[in-house]
mmCIF file of C-alpha atoms in Angstrom:
data_model
loop_
_atom_site.group_PDB
_atom_site.id
_atom_site.type_symbol
_atom_site.label_atom_id
_atom_site.label_comp_id
_atom_site.label_asym_id
_atom_site.label_seq_id
_atom_site.Cartn_x
_atom_site.Cartn_y
_atom_site.Cartn_z
ATOM 1 C CA MET A 1 -16.623 10.683 -6.266
ATOM 2 C CA SER A 2 -18.628 7.051 -4.459
ATOM 3 C CA ALA A 3 -16.938 4.360 -5.809
ATOM 4 C CA VAL A 4 -12.986 4.850 -4.952
ATOM 5 C CA LYS A 5 -11.905 2.029 -2.909
ATOM 6 C CA ASP A 6 -8.748 2.268 -0.369
ATOM 7 C CA VAL A 7 -5.561 0.474 -2.108
ATOM 8 C CA SER A 8 -3.363 -0.629 0.705
ATOM 9 C CA GLN A 9 0.304 -2.026 -0.567
ATOM 10 C CA ALA A 10 -0.534 -4.839 0.130
ATOM 11 C CA ASP A 11 -3.697 -4.761 -2.583
ATOM 12 C CA ILE A 12 -0.919 -3.774 -5.030
ATOM 13 C CA LEU A 13 1.282 -6.916 -3.610
ATOM 14 C CA ASN A 14 -1.357 -9.916 -4.122
ATOM 15 C CA ALA A 15 -2.830 -8.363 -7.368
ATOM 16 C CA LEU A 16 1.144 -8.389 -8.648
ATOM 17 C CA ILE A 17 1.829 -11.681 -7.315
ATOM 18 C CA LYS A 18 -1.737 -12.342 -9.195
ATOM 19 C CA PHE A 19 -0.659 -10.751 -12.406
ATOM 20 C CA CYS A 20 2.447 -13.235 -12.535
ATOM 21 C CA PHE A 21 1.454 -16.289 -11.264
ATOM 22 C CA ASN A 22 -1.690 -16.615 -13.337
ATOM 23 C CA PHE A 23 -1.050 -14.713 -16.660
ATOM 24 C CA ALA A 24 2.840 -16.364 -16.491
ATOM 25 C CA ALA A 25 3.347 -18.456 -20.006
ATOM 26 C CA PRO A 26 5.062 -20.529 -20.031
ATOM 27 C CA ALA A 27 3.525 -21.343 -16.725
ATOM 28 C CA LEU A 28 4.854 -20.685 -13.234
ATOM 29 C CA ALA A 29 5.243 -23.455 -11.039
ATOM 30 C CA ASP A 30 3.463 -21.929 -8.087
ATOM 31 C CA GLU A 31 3.089 -17.554 -6.531
ATOM 32 C CA MET A 32 6.053 -18.733 -4.850
ATOM 33 C CA HIS A 33 8.334 -18.072 -7.790
ATOM 34 C CA VAL A 34 7.060 -14.815 -8.123
ATOM 35 C CA LEU A 35 9.307 -12.320 -5.182
ATOM 36 C CA ASP A 36 8.023 -8.985 -4.251
ATOM 37 C CA GLY A 37 11.576 -6.727 -4.483
ATOM 38 C CA PHE A 38 11.796 -4.984 -1.996
ATOM 39 C CA GLY A 39 11.520 -7.774 0.524
ATOM 40 C CA ASN A 40 14.867 -8.376 3.494
ATOM 41 C CA ASN A 41 15.954 -11.889 2.929
ATOM 42 C CA ARG A 42 14.140 -13.636 0.262
ATOM 43 C CA THR A 43 15.740 -16.741 -1.097
ATOM 44 C CA LEU A 44 15.540 -18.120 -4.326
ATOM 45 C CA PRO A 45 13.581 -21.242 -5.540
ATOM 46 C CA LYS A 46 15.699 -23.882 -4.959
ATOM 47 C CA ASP A 47 14.286 -25.786 -8.046
ATOM 48 C CA GLY A 48 15.914 -23.278 -10.802
ATOM 49 C CA ASN A 49 15.860 -19.843 -11.784
ATOM 50 C CA ASP A 50 12.478 -19.931 -13.089
ATOM 51 C CA PHE A 51 10.934 -16.850 -11.251
ATOM 52 C CA CYS A 52 9.096 -13.372 -10.797
ATOM 53 C CA VAL A 53 10.476 -10.601 -9.509
ATOM 54 C CA VAL A 54 8.298 -7.343 -8.673
ATOM 55 C CA THR A 55 9.998 -3.804 -7.569
ATOM 56 C CA PRO A 56 8.411 -0.776 -7.341
ATOM 57 C CA ILE A 57 10.345 1.673 -8.630
ATOM 58 C CA ARG A 58 8.135 4.716 -9.067
ATOM 59 C CA GLN A 59 5.065 6.064 -7.047
ATOM 60 C CA ALA A 60 3.874 9.835 -8.268
ATOM 61 C CA ARG A 61 0.663 12.281 -7.388
ATOM 62 C CA SER A 62 -1.668 12.691 -10.316
ATOM 63 C CA GLY A 63 -2.947 15.545 -9.824
ATOM 64 C CA THR A 64 -4.522 17.027 -6.070
ATOM 65 C CA ASN A 65 -6.970 16.448 -3.651
ATOM 66 C CA ILE A 66 -10.365 15.957 -4.368
ATOM 67 C CA GLU A 67 -12.200 16.308 -0.851
ATOM 68 C CA ARG A 68 -15.121 15.406 0.108
ATOM 69 C CA TRP A 69 -17.711 15.366 2.933
ATOM 70 C CA GLU A 70 -18.867 12.289 5.004
ATOM 71 C CA SER A 71 -22.947 13.060 4.332
ATOM 72 C CA ASP A 72 -23.618 9.345 6.517
ATOM 73 C CA GLY A 73 -23.415 12.250 9.844
ATOM 74 C CA GLU A 74 -20.353 10.968 11.082
ATOM 75 C CA ALA A 75 -18.151 14.302 11.272
ATOM 76 C CA LEU A 76 -15.571 12.796 8.121
ATOM 77 C CA GLU A 77 -13.764 14.683 5.692
ATOM 78 C CA GLU A 78 -12.216 13.169 3.424
ATOM 79 C CA LEU A 79 -9.095 13.578 1.647
ATOM 80 C CA ALA A 80 -8.460 11.147 -2.289
ATOM 81 C CA GLU A 81 -5.288 11.489 -4.355
ATOM 82 C CA TYR A 82 -4.836 9.685 -7.691
ATOM 83 C CA VAL A 83 -1.004 7.536 -8.007
ATOM 84 C CA ASP A 84 0.674 7.069 -10.535
ATOM 85 C CA LEU A 85 2.301 4.236 -9.303
ATOM 86 C CA ASP A 86 5.496 2.531 -11.848
ATOM 87 C CA VAL A 87 5.809 -1.175 -11.738
ATOM 88 C CA GLN A 88 9.270 -3.174 -12.159
ATOM 89 C CA ILE A 89 8.828 -7.095 -13.339
ATOM 90 C CA ASP A 90 12.656 -9.398 -13.587
ATOM 91 C CA VAL A 91 12.173 -11.944 -15.386
ATOM 92 C CA TYR A 92 14.161 -14.935 -14.943
ATOM 93 C CA SER A 93 14.664 -18.612 -16.052
ATOM 94 C CA THR A 94 18.355 -20.775 -16.416
ATOM 95 C CA ASN A 95 16.362 -20.997 -21.228
ATOM 96 C CA ILE A 96 17.134 -17.957 -22.147
ATOM 97 C CA PHE A 97 13.452 -18.437 -24.627
ATOM 98 C CA ASP A 98 11.132 -19.092 -21.285
ATOM 99 C CA ALA A 99 12.357 -16.310 -19.603
ATOM 100 C CA LEU A 100 11.778 -13.959 -22.796
ATOM 101 C CA GLU A 101 7.499 -15.309 -23.130
ATOM 102 C CA ARG A 102 7.103 -14.989 -20.740
ATOM 103 C CA ALA A 103 7.699 -11.799 -19.771
ATOM 104 C CA ALA A 104 5.914 -10.550 -23.374
ATOM 105 C CA ALA A 105 3.688 -12.651 -21.984
ATOM 106 C CA TYR A 106 2.966 -10.099 -19.243
ATOM 107 C CA GLU A 107 3.006 -7.045 -21.822
ATOM 108 C CA THR A 108 0.995 -8.879 -23.978
ATOM 109 C CA VAL A 109 -1.411 -9.194 -21.183
ATOM 110 C CA ALA A 110 -1.197 -5.805 -19.380
ATOM 111 C CA ARG A 111 -1.920 -4.066 -22.713
ATOM 112 C CA SER A 112 -5.306 -5.558 -23.089
ATOM 113 C CA ASP A 113 -9.009 -5.703 -21.123
ATOM 114 C CA PHE A 114 -7.314 -8.607 -19.457
ATOM 115 C CA GLY A 115 -4.840 -6.839 -17.626
ATOM 116 C CA VAL A 116 -7.479 -2.919 -16.436
ATOM 117 C CA GLN A 117 -10.289 -6.539 -15.803
ATOM 118 C CA HIS A 118 -7.123 -8.298 -13.419
ATOM 119 C CA PHE A 119 -6.419 -4.923 -11.483
ATOM 120 C CA ALA A 120 -10.091 -3.381 -11.707
ATOM 121 C CA ALA A 121 -11.262 -6.899 -9.080
ATOM 122 C CA PHE A 122 -8.067 -5.394 -6.380
ATOM 123 C CA GLY A 123 -9.107 -1.387 -7.067
ATOM 124 C CA ILE A 124 -5.622 -0.403 -9.413
ATOM 125 C CA ASP A 125 -5.801 0.666 -12.614
ATOM 126 C CA CYS A 126 -3.650 -0.760 -15.201
ATOM 127 C CA LEU A 127 -2.672 2.175 -17.923
ATOM 128 C CA TYR A 128 -0.517 0.866 -19.855
ATOM 129 C CA ALA A 129 3.554 -1.220 -19.930
ATOM 130 C CA ASP A 130 6.611 -0.822 -21.451
ATOM 131 C CA ASP A 131 8.499 -3.000 -23.777
ATOM 132 C CA VAL A 132 10.438 -6.095 -22.706
ATOM 133 C CA GLN A 133 14.581 -5.468 -22.142
ATOM 134 C CA ASN A 134 16.878 -7.642 -22.426
ATOM 135 C CA LEU A 135 18.995 -7.310 -18.763
ATOM 136 C CA THR A 136 20.672 -10.732 -19.892
ATOM 137 C CA ALA A 137 23.909 -11.355 -16.820
ATOM 138 C CA VAL A 138 26.006 -14.011 -14.983
ATOM 139 C CA MET A 139 24.604 -14.483 -11.215
ATOM 140 C CA ASP A 140 25.739 -16.502 -8.227
ATOM 141 C CA SER A 141 26.101 -19.657 -10.035
ATOM 142 C CA LYS A 142 29.118 -18.343 -12.502
ATOM 143 C CA GLN A 143 26.400 -18.704 -15.241
ATOM 144 C CA TYR A 144 24.056 -17.072 -17.228
ATOM 145 C CA VAL A 145 21.196 -16.212 -16.455
ATOM 146 C CA SER A 146 18.191 -15.145 -19.175
ATOM 147 C CA ARG A 147 16.261 -12.436 -17.098
ATOM 148 C CA TRP A 148 14.293 -10.073 -19.446
ATOM 149 C CA SER A 149 12.032 -6.904 -18.090
ATOM 150 C CA LEU A 150 9.028 -4.108 -18.161
ATOM 151 C CA VAL A 151 7.771 -1.423 -16.147
ATOM 152 C CA LEU A 152 4.088 -1.543 -15.874
ATOM 153 C CA HIS A 153 2.433 1.320 -15.102
ATOM 154 C CA LEU A 154 -0.184 1.260 -12.432
ATOM 155 C CA GLY A 155 -2.354 4.288 -10.523
ATOM 156 C CA TYR A 156 -4.841 3.707 -7.009
ATOM 157 C CA TRP A 157 -6.970 6.088 -5.358
ATOM 158 C CA LYS A 158 -4.802 7.041 -2.239
ATOM 159 C CA ARG A 159 -7.236 8.709 0.730
ATOM 160 C CA VAL A 160 -6.652 10.194 4.163
ATOM 161 C CA LYS A 161 -10.148 10.578 5.675
ATOM 162 C CA LEU A 162 -10.118 12.977 8.836
ATOM 163 C CA ALA A 163 -11.343 13.754 11.846
ATOM 164 C CA GLN A 164 -13.762 17.898 11.389
ATOM 165 C CA ASP A 165 -15.771 19.312 13.944
ATOM 166 C CA PHE A 166 -19.309 21.255 13.338
ATOM 167 C CA PHE A 167 -21.405 22.569 14.821
ATOM 168 C CA LYS A 168 -24.947 21.562 14.898
ATOM 169 C CA THR A 169 -26.972 24.981 15.980
ATOM 170 C CA ALA A 170 -26.649 28.093 16.410
ATOM 171 C CA ILE A 171 -28.548 30.986 18.337
ATOM 172 C CA VAL A 172 -28.485 34.626 17.010
ATOM 173 C CA ASP A 173 -29.645 37.762 17.883
ATOM 174 C CA VAL A 174 -29.573 41.070 17.083
ATOM 175 C CA ILE A 175 -28.380 43.802 18.531
ATOM 176 C CA ASN A 176 -27.436 46.985 18.686
ATOM 177 C CA VAL A 177 -23.603 47.476 17.328
ATOM 178 C CA ASP A 178 -22.644 50.349 18.844
ATOM 179 C CA THR A 179 -24.974 50.385 21.426
ATOM 180 C CA LYS A 180 -23.083 46.885 22.892
ATOM 181 C CA PHE A 181 -20.019 47.517 21.771
ATOM 182 C CA LYS A 182 -18.965 51.446 22.170
ATOM 183 C CA PRO A 183 -16.769 52.611 20.234
#
């Protein structure tokens, strides 16, 4: 348990943005073309409809807490839980083939050692990816925009450290209970 790294929401978002940018095939213009789906007031890239949206859609605990006492002299107890996180990646493009190829590339990489190693660098486990689905629809421009979607199943450790009171010494004295505490 000593190798457990606490993962923040910023770590997760950063890992997802880098995953979508680094493994996009065909390539995306830049990391600004990967949007977080849970952010408010996001504007779409002005250079067209080639972008990705990453949205956490489900988070659940897996198993029970693991308790660990710090051995460095601090009065801390650490509680750790493993969290399963499902993230939907929506891939948009005005070209139906680009969106499909990009989504298929994400699925392939997530099911390989490259995906596992990418997320491991952020303290996240890449468990598996679902098959891609076609969700093409009419957008604000009143034209069809290709949208292909997949779900990545990730996992990570969430930790909480709590202060714990201890005593360092005890004074033990043997007494006759019947004499000291009369019935």
